[in-house]
mmCIF file with all atom_site columns, C-alpha atoms in Angstrom:
data_model
loop_
_atom_site.group_PDB
_atom_site.id
_atom_site.type_symbol
_atom_site.label_atom_id
_atom_site.label_alt_id
_atom_site.label_comp_id
_atom_site.label_asym_id
_atom_site.label_entity_id
_atom_site.label_seq_id
_atom_site.pdbx_PDB_ins_code
_atom_site.Cartn_x
_atom_site.Cartn_y
_atom_site.Cartn_z
_atom_site.occupancy
_atom_site.B_iso_or_equiv
_atom_site.pdbx_formal_charge
_atom_site.auth_seq_id
_atom_site.auth_comp_id
_atom_site.auth_asym_id
_atom_site.auth_atom_id
_atom_site.pdbx_PDB_model_num
ATOM 1   C CA . UNK A 1 1   ? 10.866 38.195  11.758  1.00 0.00 ? 1   UNK A CA 1
ATOM 2   C CA . UNK A 1 2   ? 8.002  36.523  9.720   1.00 0.00 ? 2   UNK A CA 1
ATOM 3   C CA . UNK A 1 3   ? 7.304  39.781  7.876   1.00 0.00 ? 3   UNK A CA 1
ATOM 4   C CA . UNK A 1 4   ? 6.922  40.215  4.016   1.00 0.00 ? 4   UNK A CA 1
ATOM 5   C CA . UNK A 1 5   ? 7.968  43.185  1.929   1.00 0.00 ? 5   UNK A CA 1
ATOM 6   C CA . UNK A 1 6   ? 6.358  43.448  -1.466  1.00 0.00 ? 6   UNK A CA 1
ATOM 7   C CA . UNK A 1 7   ? 7.766  46.267  -3.868  1.00 0.00 ? 7   UNK A CA 1
ATOM 8   C CA . UNK A 1 8   ? 6.720  47.120  -7.316  1.00 0.00 ? 8   UNK A CA 1
ATOM 9   C CA . UNK A 1 9   ? 8.596  49.391  -9.800  1.00 0.00 ? 9   UNK A CA 1
ATOM 10  C CA . UNK A 1 10  ? 7.750  49.743  -13.410 1.00 0.00 ? 10  UNK A CA 1
ATOM 11  C CA . UNK A 1 11  ? 5.880  46.465  -13.548 1.00 0.00 ? 11  UNK A CA 1
ATOM 12  C CA . UNK A 1 12  ? 8.534  44.521  -11.670 1.00 0.00 ? 12  UNK A CA 1
ATOM 13  C CA . UNK A 1 13  ? 7.846  42.861  -8.364  1.00 0.00 ? 13  UNK A CA 1
ATOM 14  C CA . UNK A 1 14  ? 10.376 42.304  -5.666  1.00 0.00 ? 14  UNK A CA 1
ATOM 15  C CA . UNK A 1 15  ? 9.432  40.082  -2.697  1.00 0.00 ? 15  UNK A CA 1
ATOM 16  C CA . UNK A 1 16  ? 11.554 39.880  0.377   1.00 0.00 ? 16  UNK A CA 1
ATOM 17  C CA . UNK A 1 17  ? 10.794 37.195  2.783   1.00 0.00 ? 17  UNK A CA 1
ATOM 18  C CA . UNK A 1 18  ? 12.412 36.327  6.151   1.00 0.00 ? 18  UNK A CA 1
ATOM 19  C CA . UNK A 1 19  ? 12.922 32.675  6.904   1.00 0.00 ? 19  UNK A CA 1
ATOM 20  C CA . UNK A 1 20  ? 10.380 30.766  4.823   1.00 0.00 ? 20  UNK A CA 1
ATOM 21  C CA . UNK A 1 21  ? 8.916  27.273  5.038   1.00 0.00 ? 21  UNK A CA 1
ATOM 22  C CA . UNK A 1 22  ? 6.316  26.417  2.329   1.00 0.00 ? 22  UNK A CA 1
ATOM 23  C CA . UNK A 1 23  ? 4.102  23.170  2.443   1.00 0.00 ? 23  UNK A CA 1
ATOM 24  C CA . UNK A 1 24  ? 2.081  22.486  -0.720  1.00 0.00 ? 24  UNK A CA 1
ATOM 25  C CA . UNK A 1 25  ? -0.659 19.738  -0.648  1.00 0.00 ? 25  UNK A CA 1
ATOM 26  C CA . UNK A 1 26  ? -1.174 18.279  -4.003  1.00 0.00 ? 26  UNK A CA 1
ATOM 27  C CA . UNK A 1 27  ? 0.524  19.299  -7.331  1.00 0.00 ? 27  UNK A CA 1
ATOM 28  C CA . UNK A 1 28  ? 2.358  22.367  -7.852  1.00 0.00 ? 28  UNK A CA 1
ATOM 29  C CA . UNK A 1 29  ? 3.320  24.010  -11.194 1.00 0.00 ? 29  UNK A CA 1
ATOM 30  C CA . UNK A 1 30  ? 5.662  27.104  -11.582 1.00 0.00 ? 30  UNK A CA 1
ATOM 31  C CA . UNK A 1 31  ? 5.734  28.580  -15.200 1.00 0.00 ? 31  UNK A CA 1
ATOM 32  C CA . UNK A 1 32  ? 8.356  31.367  -16.039 1.00 0.00 ? 32  UNK A CA 1
ATOM 33  C CA . UNK A 1 33  ? 7.710  33.235  -19.216 1.00 0.00 ? 33  UNK A CA 1
ATOM 34  C CA . UNK A 1 34  ? 11.416 34.335  -19.591 1.00 0.00 ? 34  UNK A CA 1
ATOM 35  C CA . UNK A 1 35  ? 14.810 33.781  -17.943 1.00 0.00 ? 35  UNK A CA 1
ATOM 36  C CA . UNK A 1 36  ? 15.150 32.652  -14.299 1.00 0.00 ? 36  UNK A CA 1
ATOM 37  C CA . UNK A 1 37  ? 17.886 32.398  -11.979 1.00 0.00 ? 37  UNK A CA 1
ATOM 38  C CA . UNK A 1 38  ? 18.178 30.862  -8.511  1.00 0.00 ? 38  UNK A CA 1
ATOM 39  C CA . UNK A 1 39  ? 21.088 31.819  -6.228  1.00 0.00 ? 39  UNK A CA 1
ATOM 40  C CA . UNK A 1 40  ? 21.695 30.109  -3.150  1.00 0.00 ? 40  UNK A CA 1
ATOM 41  C CA . UNK A 1 41  ? 24.553 31.265  -0.649  1.00 0.00 ? 41  UNK A CA 1
ATOM 42  C CA . UNK A 1 42  ? 24.383 28.010  1.424   1.00 0.00 ? 42  UNK A CA 1
ATOM 43  C CA . UNK A 1 43  ? 24.055 24.385  0.659   1.00 0.00 ? 43  UNK A CA 1
ATOM 44  C CA . UNK A 1 44  ? 21.185 23.462  -1.805  1.00 0.00 ? 44  UNK A CA 1
ATOM 45  C CA . UNK A 1 45  ? 19.671 20.168  -1.109  1.00 0.00 ? 45  UNK A CA 1
ATOM 46  C CA . UNK A 1 46  ? 16.920 18.489  -3.233  1.00 0.00 ? 46  UNK A CA 1
ATOM 47  C CA . UNK A 1 47  ? 15.274 15.251  -2.073  1.00 0.00 ? 47  UNK A CA 1
ATOM 48  C CA . UNK A 1 48  ? 12.812 13.650  -4.243  1.00 0.00 ? 48  UNK A CA 1
ATOM 49  C CA . UNK A 1 49  ? 10.951 10.452  -2.984  1.00 0.00 ? 49  UNK A CA 1
ATOM 50  C CA . UNK A 1 50  ? 10.042 8.961   -6.450  1.00 0.00 ? 50  UNK A CA 1
ATOM 51  C CA . UNK A 1 51  ? 11.606 9.567   -9.811  1.00 0.00 ? 51  UNK A CA 1
ATOM 52  C CA . UNK A 1 52  ? 13.402 12.746  -10.769 1.00 0.00 ? 52  UNK A CA 1
ATOM 53  C CA . UNK A 1 53  ? 13.019 13.809  -14.496 1.00 0.00 ? 53  UNK A CA 1
ATOM 54  C CA . UNK A 1 54  ? 14.793 16.784  -15.931 1.00 0.00 ? 54  UNK A CA 1
ATOM 55  C CA . UNK A 1 55  ? 14.260 17.668  -19.616 1.00 0.00 ? 55  UNK A CA 1
ATOM 56  C CA . UNK A 1 56  ? 16.540 20.424  -21.258 1.00 0.00 ? 56  UNK A CA 1
ATOM 57  C CA . UNK A 1 57  ? 15.662 21.469  -24.770 1.00 0.00 ? 57  UNK A CA 1
ATOM 58  C CA . UNK A 1 58  ? 18.903 23.231  -25.294 1.00 0.00 ? 58  UNK A CA 1
ATOM 59  C CA . UNK A 1 59  ? 22.444 22.468  -23.960 1.00 0.00 ? 59  UNK A CA 1
ATOM 60  C CA . UNK A 1 60  ? 22.946 21.408  -20.433 1.00 0.00 ? 60  UNK A CA 1
ATOM 61  C CA . UNK A 1 61  ? 26.091 22.853  -18.888 1.00 0.00 ? 61  UNK A CA 1
ATOM 62  C CA . UNK A 1 62  ? 27.480 21.825  -15.292 1.00 0.00 ? 62  UNK A CA 1
ATOM 63  C CA . UNK A 1 63  ? 30.274 23.803  -13.781 1.00 0.00 ? 63  UNK A CA 1
ATOM 64  C CA . UNK A 1 64  ? 31.489 22.719  -10.299 1.00 0.00 ? 64  UNK A CA 1
ATOM 65  C CA . UNK A 1 65  ? 34.664 22.425  -8.380  1.00 0.00 ? 65  UNK A CA 1
ATOM 66  C CA . UNK A 1 66  ? 34.096 18.571  -8.066  1.00 0.00 ? 66  UNK A CA 1
ATOM 67  C CA . UNK A 1 67  ? 31.454 16.321  -9.338  1.00 0.00 ? 67  UNK A CA 1
ATOM 68  C CA . UNK A 1 68  ? 30.823 13.416  -6.987  1.00 0.00 ? 68  UNK A CA 1
ATOM 69  C CA . UNK A 1 69  ? 28.226 10.638  -7.641  1.00 0.00 ? 69  UNK A CA 1
ATOM 70  C CA . UNK A 1 70  ? 27.060 7.571   -5.917  1.00 0.00 ? 70  UNK A CA 1
ATOM 71  C CA . UNK A 1 71  ? 24.829 5.471   -7.927  1.00 0.00 ? 71  UNK A CA 1
ATOM 72  C CA . UNK A 1 72  ? 23.470 2.417   -6.203  1.00 0.00 ? 72  UNK A CA 1
ATOM 73  C CA . UNK A 1 73  ? 22.087 0.855   -9.499  1.00 0.00 ? 73  UNK A CA 1
ATOM 74  C CA . UNK A 1 74  ? 22.962 1.086   -13.200 1.00 0.00 ? 74  UNK A CA 1
ATOM 75  C CA . UNK A 1 75  ? 24.219 4.009   -15.206 1.00 0.00 ? 75  UNK A CA 1
ATOM 76  C CA . UNK A 1 76  ? 22.954 4.045   -18.778 1.00 0.00 ? 76  UNK A CA 1
ATOM 77  C CA . UNK A 1 77  ? 24.245 6.569   -21.293 1.00 0.00 ? 77  UNK A CA 1
ATOM 78  C CA . UNK A 1 78  ? 23.027 7.095   -24.916 1.00 0.00 ? 78  UNK A CA 1
ATOM 79  C CA . UNK A 1 79  ? 24.571 9.605   -27.082 1.00 0.00 ? 79  UNK A CA 1
ATOM 80  C CA . UNK A 1 80  ? 25.457 10.294  -30.950 1.00 0.00 ? 80  UNK A CA 1
ATOM 81  C CA . UNK A 1 81  ? 29.021 11.207  -29.803 1.00 0.00 ? 81  UNK A CA 1
ATOM 82  C CA . UNK A 1 82  ? 31.065 10.944  -26.625 1.00 0.00 ? 82  UNK A CA 1
ATOM 83  C CA . UNK A 1 83  ? 34.013 13.016  -25.917 1.00 0.00 ? 83  UNK A CA 1
ATOM 84  C CA . UNK A 1 84  ? 36.082 13.097  -22.673 1.00 0.00 ? 84  UNK A CA 1
ATOM 85  C CA . UNK A 1 85  ? 39.151 15.132  -21.949 1.00 0.00 ? 85  UNK A CA 1
ATOM 86  C CA . UNK A 1 86  ? 41.037 14.717  -18.827 1.00 0.00 ? 86  UNK A CA 1
ATOM 87  C CA . UNK A 1 87  ? 43.772 17.062  -17.698 1.00 0.00 ? 87  UNK A CA 1
ATOM 88  C CA . UNK A 1 88  ? 45.309 14.692  -15.271 1.00 0.00 ? 88  UNK A CA 1
ATOM 89  C CA . UNK A 1 89  ? 45.183 10.927  -15.095 1.00 0.00 ? 89  UNK A CA 1
ATOM 90  C CA . UNK A 1 90  ? 42.103 8.613   -15.713 1.00 0.00 ? 90  UNK A CA 1
ATOM 91  C CA . UNK A 1 91  ? 41.361 5.421   -13.808 1.00 0.00 ? 91  UNK A CA 1
ATOM 92  C CA . UNK A 1 92  ? 38.680 2.796   -14.224 1.00 0.00 ? 92  UNK A CA 1
ATOM 93  C CA . UNK A 1 93  ? 38.348 0.322   -11.567 1.00 0.00 ? 93  UNK A CA 1
ATOM 94  C CA . UNK A 1 94  ? 35.752 -2.533  -11.914 1.00 0.00 ? 94  UNK A CA 1
ATOM 95  C CA . UNK A 1 95  ? 35.013 -5.608  -9.459  1.00 0.00 ? 95  UNK A CA 1
ATOM 96  C CA . UNK A 1 96  ? 33.666 -7.166  -12.638 1.00 0.00 ? 96  UNK A CA 1
ATOM 97  C CA . UNK A 1 97  ? 34.581 -7.582  -16.207 1.00 0.00 ? 97  UNK A CA 1
ATOM 98  C CA . UNK A 1 98  ? 35.287 -4.559  -18.583 1.00 0.00 ? 98  UNK A CA 1
ATOM 99  C CA . UNK A 1 99  ? 34.181 -4.789  -22.253 1.00 0.00 ? 99  UNK A CA 1
ATOM 100 C CA . UNK A 1 100 ? 34.918 -2.255  -25.105 1.00 0.00 ? 100 UNK A CA 1
ATOM 101 C CA . UNK A 1 101 ? 33.219 -3.139  -28.371 1.00 0.00 ? 101 UNK A CA 1
ATOM 102 C CA . UNK A 1 102 ? 33.146 -1.109  -31.512 1.00 0.00 ? 102 UNK A CA 1
ATOM 103 C CA . UNK A 1 103 ? 31.337 -1.784  -34.811 1.00 0.00 ? 103 UNK A CA 1
ATOM 104 C CA . UNK A 1 104 ? 33.956 0.177   -36.649 1.00 0.00 ? 104 UNK A CA 1
ATOM 105 C CA . UNK A 1 105 ? 37.721 0.701   -36.149 1.00 0.00 ? 105 UNK A CA 1
ATOM 106 C CA . UNK A 1 106 ? 39.279 1.268   -32.884 1.00 0.00 ? 106 UNK A CA 1
ATOM 107 C CA . UNK A 1 107 ? 42.427 2.681   -31.748 1.00 0.00 ? 107 UNK A CA 1
ATOM 108 C CA . UNK A 1 108 ? 44.394 2.580   -28.480 1.00 0.00 ? 108 UNK A CA 1
ATOM 109 C CA . UNK A 1 109 ? 47.263 5.043   -28.586 1.00 0.00 ? 109 UNK A CA 1
ATOM 110 C CA . UNK A 1 110 ? 49.686 6.753   -26.227 1.00 0.00 ? 110 UNK A CA 1
ATOM 111 C CA . UNK A 1 111 ? 52.675 9.254   -26.406 1.00 0.00 ? 111 UNK A CA 1
ATOM 112 C CA . UNK A 1 112 ? 54.105 7.471   -23.427 1.00 0.00 ? 112 UNK A CA 1
ATOM 113 C CA . UNK A 1 113 ? 54.730 3.749   -22.524 1.00 0.00 ? 113 UNK A CA 1
ATOM 114 C CA . UNK A 1 114 ? 51.930 1.184   -23.067 1.00 0.00 ? 114 UNK A CA 1
ATOM 115 C CA . UNK A 1 115 ? 51.731 -1.894  -20.973 1.00 0.00 ? 115 UNK A CA 1
ATOM 116 C CA . UNK A 1 116 ? 49.054 -4.653  -20.934 1.00 0.00 ? 116 UNK A CA 1
ATOM 117 C CA . UNK A 1 117 ? 49.011 -7.096  -17.997 1.00 0.00 ? 117 UNK A CA 1
ATOM 118 C CA . UNK A 1 118 ? 46.969 -9.981  -16.751 1.00 0.00 ? 118 UNK A CA 1
ATOM 119 C CA . UNK A 1 119 ? 47.124 -12.328 -13.630 1.00 0.00 ? 119 UNK A CA 1
ATOM 120 C CA . UNK A 1 120 ? 45.592 -15.177 -15.694 1.00 0.00 ? 120 UNK A CA 1
ATOM 121 C CA . UNK A 1 121 ? 45.536 -16.049 -19.261 1.00 0.00 ? 121 UNK A CA 1
ATOM 122 C CA . UNK A 1 122 ? 46.384 -13.158 -21.857 1.00 0.00 ? 122 UNK A CA 1
ATOM 123 C CA . UNK A 1 123 ? 45.142 -13.558 -25.410 1.00 0.00 ? 123 UNK A CA 1
ATOM 124 C CA . UNK A 1 124 ? 45.574 -11.257 -28.520 1.00 0.00 ? 124 UNK A CA 1
ATOM 125 C CA . UNK A 1 125 ? 43.461 -12.639 -31.211 1.00 0.00 ? 125 UNK A CA 1
ATOM 126 C CA . UNK A 1 126 ? 42.915 -11.807 -34.910 1.00 0.00 ? 126 UNK A CA 1
ATOM 127 C CA . UNK A 1 127 ? 39.599 -13.176 -35.933 1.00 0.00 ? 127 UNK A CA 1
ATOM 128 C CA . UNK A 1 128 ? 39.429 -11.480 -39.387 1.00 0.00 ? 128 UNK A CA 1
ATOM 129 C CA . UNK A 1 129 ? 41.101 -12.448 -42.727 1.00 0.00 ? 129 UNK A CA 1
ATOM 130 C CA . UNK A 1 130 ? 43.297 -9.249  -42.869 1.00 0.00 ? 130 UNK A CA 1
ATOM 131 C CA . UNK A 1 131 ? 46.807 -8.914  -41.705 1.00 0.00 ? 131 UNK A CA 1
ATOM 132 C CA . UNK A 1 132 ? 48.058 -8.642  -38.049 1.00 0.00 ? 132 UNK A CA 1
ATOM 133 C CA . UNK A 1 133 ? 51.115 -6.607  -37.538 1.00 0.00 ? 133 UNK A CA 1
ATOM 134 C CA . UNK A 1 134 ? 53.307 -6.414  -34.528 1.00 0.00 ? 134 UNK A CA 1
ATOM 135 C CA . UNK A 1 135 ? 55.972 -3.762  -35.271 1.00 0.00 ? 135 UNK A CA 1
ATOM 136 C CA . UNK A 1 136 ? 58.589 -2.039  -33.223 1.00 0.00 ? 136 UNK A CA 1
ATOM 137 C CA . UNK A 1 137 ? 60.931 0.837   -34.404 1.00 0.00 ? 137 UNK A CA 1
ATOM 138 C CA . UNK A 1 138 ? 63.095 0.023   -31.473 1.00 0.00 ? 138 UNK A CA 1
ATOM 139 C CA . UNK A 1 139 ? 64.174 -3.353  -30.029 1.00 0.00 ? 139 UNK A CA 1
ATOM 140 C CA . UNK A 1 140 ? 61.517 -6.135  -29.575 1.00 0.00 ? 140 UNK A CA 1
ATOM 141 C CA . UNK A 1 141 ? 61.845 -8.765  -26.686 1.00 0.00 ? 141 UNK A CA 1
ATOM 142 C CA . UNK A 1 142 ? 59.732 -11.944 -26.064 1.00 0.00 ? 142 UNK A CA 1
ATOM 143 C CA . UNK A 1 143 ? 60.222 -14.200 -23.118 1.00 0.00 ? 143 UNK A CA 1
ATOM 144 C CA . UNK A 1 144 ? 58.468 -17.150 -21.698 1.00 0.00 ? 144 UNK A CA 1
ATOM 145 C CA . UNK A 1 145 ? 58.802 -18.789 -18.425 1.00 0.00 ? 145 UNK A CA 1
ATOM 146 C CA . UNK A 1 146 ? 57.987 -22.136 -19.972 1.00 0.00 ? 146 UNK A CA 1
ATOM 147 C CA . UNK A 1 147 ? 57.164 -23.265 -23.384 1.00 0.00 ? 147 UNK A CA 1
ATOM 148 C CA . UNK A 1 148 ? 57.145 -20.809 -26.295 1.00 0.00 ? 148 UNK A CA 1
ATOM 149 C CA . UNK A 1 149 ? 55.963 -22.152 -29.759 1.00 0.00 ? 149 UNK A CA 1
ATOM 150 C CA . UNK A 1 150 ? 55.446 -20.325 -32.880 1.00 0.00 ? 150 UNK A CA 1
ATOM 151 C CA . UNK A 1 151 ? 53.448 -22.082 -35.739 1.00 0.00 ? 151 UNK A CA 1
ATOM 152 C CA . UNK A 1 152 ? 53.334 -21.217 -39.381 1.00 0.00 ? 152 UNK A CA 1
ATOM 153 C CA . UNK A 1 153 ? 53.950 -22.777 -42.594 1.00 0.00 ? 153 UNK A CA 1
ATOM 154 C CA . UNK A 1 154 ? 56.684 -21.722 -44.972 1.00 0.00 ? 154 UNK A CA 1
ATOM 155 C CA . UNK A 1 155 ? 53.908 -21.268 -47.647 1.00 0.00 ? 155 UNK A CA 1
ATOM 156 C CA . UNK A 1 156 ? 52.399 -18.756 -45.241 1.00 0.00 ? 156 UNK A CA 1
ATOM 157 C CA . UNK A 1 157 ? 55.480 -16.725 -44.443 1.00 0.00 ? 157 UNK A CA 1
ATOM 158 C CA . UNK A 1 158 ? 58.314 -15.558 -46.838 1.00 0.00 ? 158 UNK A CA 1
ATOM 159 C CA . UNK A 1 159 ? 60.658 -15.889 -43.891 1.00 0.00 ? 159 UNK A CA 1
ATOM 160 C CA . UNK A 1 160 ? 60.038 -19.690 -43.258 1.00 0.00 ? 160 UNK A CA 1
ATOM 161 C CA . UNK A 1 161 ? 61.385 -20.653 -39.846 1.00 0.00 ? 161 UNK A CA 1
ATOM 162 C CA . UNK A 1 162 ? 64.131 -18.096 -39.998 1.00 0.00 ? 162 UNK A CA 1
ATOM 163 C CA . UNK A 1 163 ? 63.400 -16.167 -36.824 1.00 0.00 ? 163 UNK A CA 1
ATOM 164 C CA . UNK A 1 164 ? 63.455 -19.416 -34.674 1.00 0.00 ? 164 UNK A CA 1
ATOM 165 C CA . UNK A 1 165 ? 59.718 -20.182 -34.655 1.00 0.00 ? 165 UNK A CA 1
ATOM 166 C CA . UNK A 1 166 ? 59.239 -24.078 -35.296 1.00 0.00 ? 166 UNK A CA 1
ATOM 167 C CA . UNK A 1 167 ? 56.245 -26.279 -35.795 1.00 0.00 ? 167 UNK A CA 1
ATOM 168 C CA . UNK A 1 168 ? 56.301 -28.826 -32.951 1.00 0.00 ? 168 UNK A CA 1
ATOM 169 C CA . UNK A 1 169 ? 54.216 -32.134 -33.453 1.00 0.00 ? 169 UNK A CA 1
ATOM 170 C CA . UNK A 1 170 ? 51.872 -31.294 -30.300 1.00 0.00 ? 170 UNK A CA 1
ATOM 171 C CA . UNK A 1 171 ? 51.897 -27.350 -29.917 1.00 0.00 ? 171 UNK A CA 1
ATOM 172 C CA . UNK A 1 172 ? 51.428 -25.982 -26.639 1.00 0.00 ? 172 UNK A CA 1
ATOM 173 C CA . UNK A 1 173 ? 49.898 -22.515 -26.047 1.00 0.00 ? 173 UNK A CA 1
#
């Protein structure tokens, strides 16, 4: 109806407006010295034609049914610690490479099956001077569609060639 109702009671103001459109030319600052709430019973849309900066000096909590993001550029995240808990499955799909790098220890563990697969070369490399252990509490199986070579010297292994590994003159990998 275009009307406005202004009510005061014990120093508190209540403003009731009909449908409202506000245009501000120039800068706008809103300062609230106390708590603030905004309740929207319909969709809440924000369009910013330049950068959008949000600073929260305390915790920032977001609760929603779903969180959908479409980022056309890069996502950069910096944190002291990152924790992620997923109730269901988690999937990472990349059209490019994926790298996970740690300057300290790294673990990849599951209480279910673990599978690693590659459509091209697959390498498991130990670049340090410590031990590399592949251990199984159950059966262990290795199979190769073509050549299979194991190279080690008797002085390096207490088992020698006991498990069928040989040292061919021209090893193939």
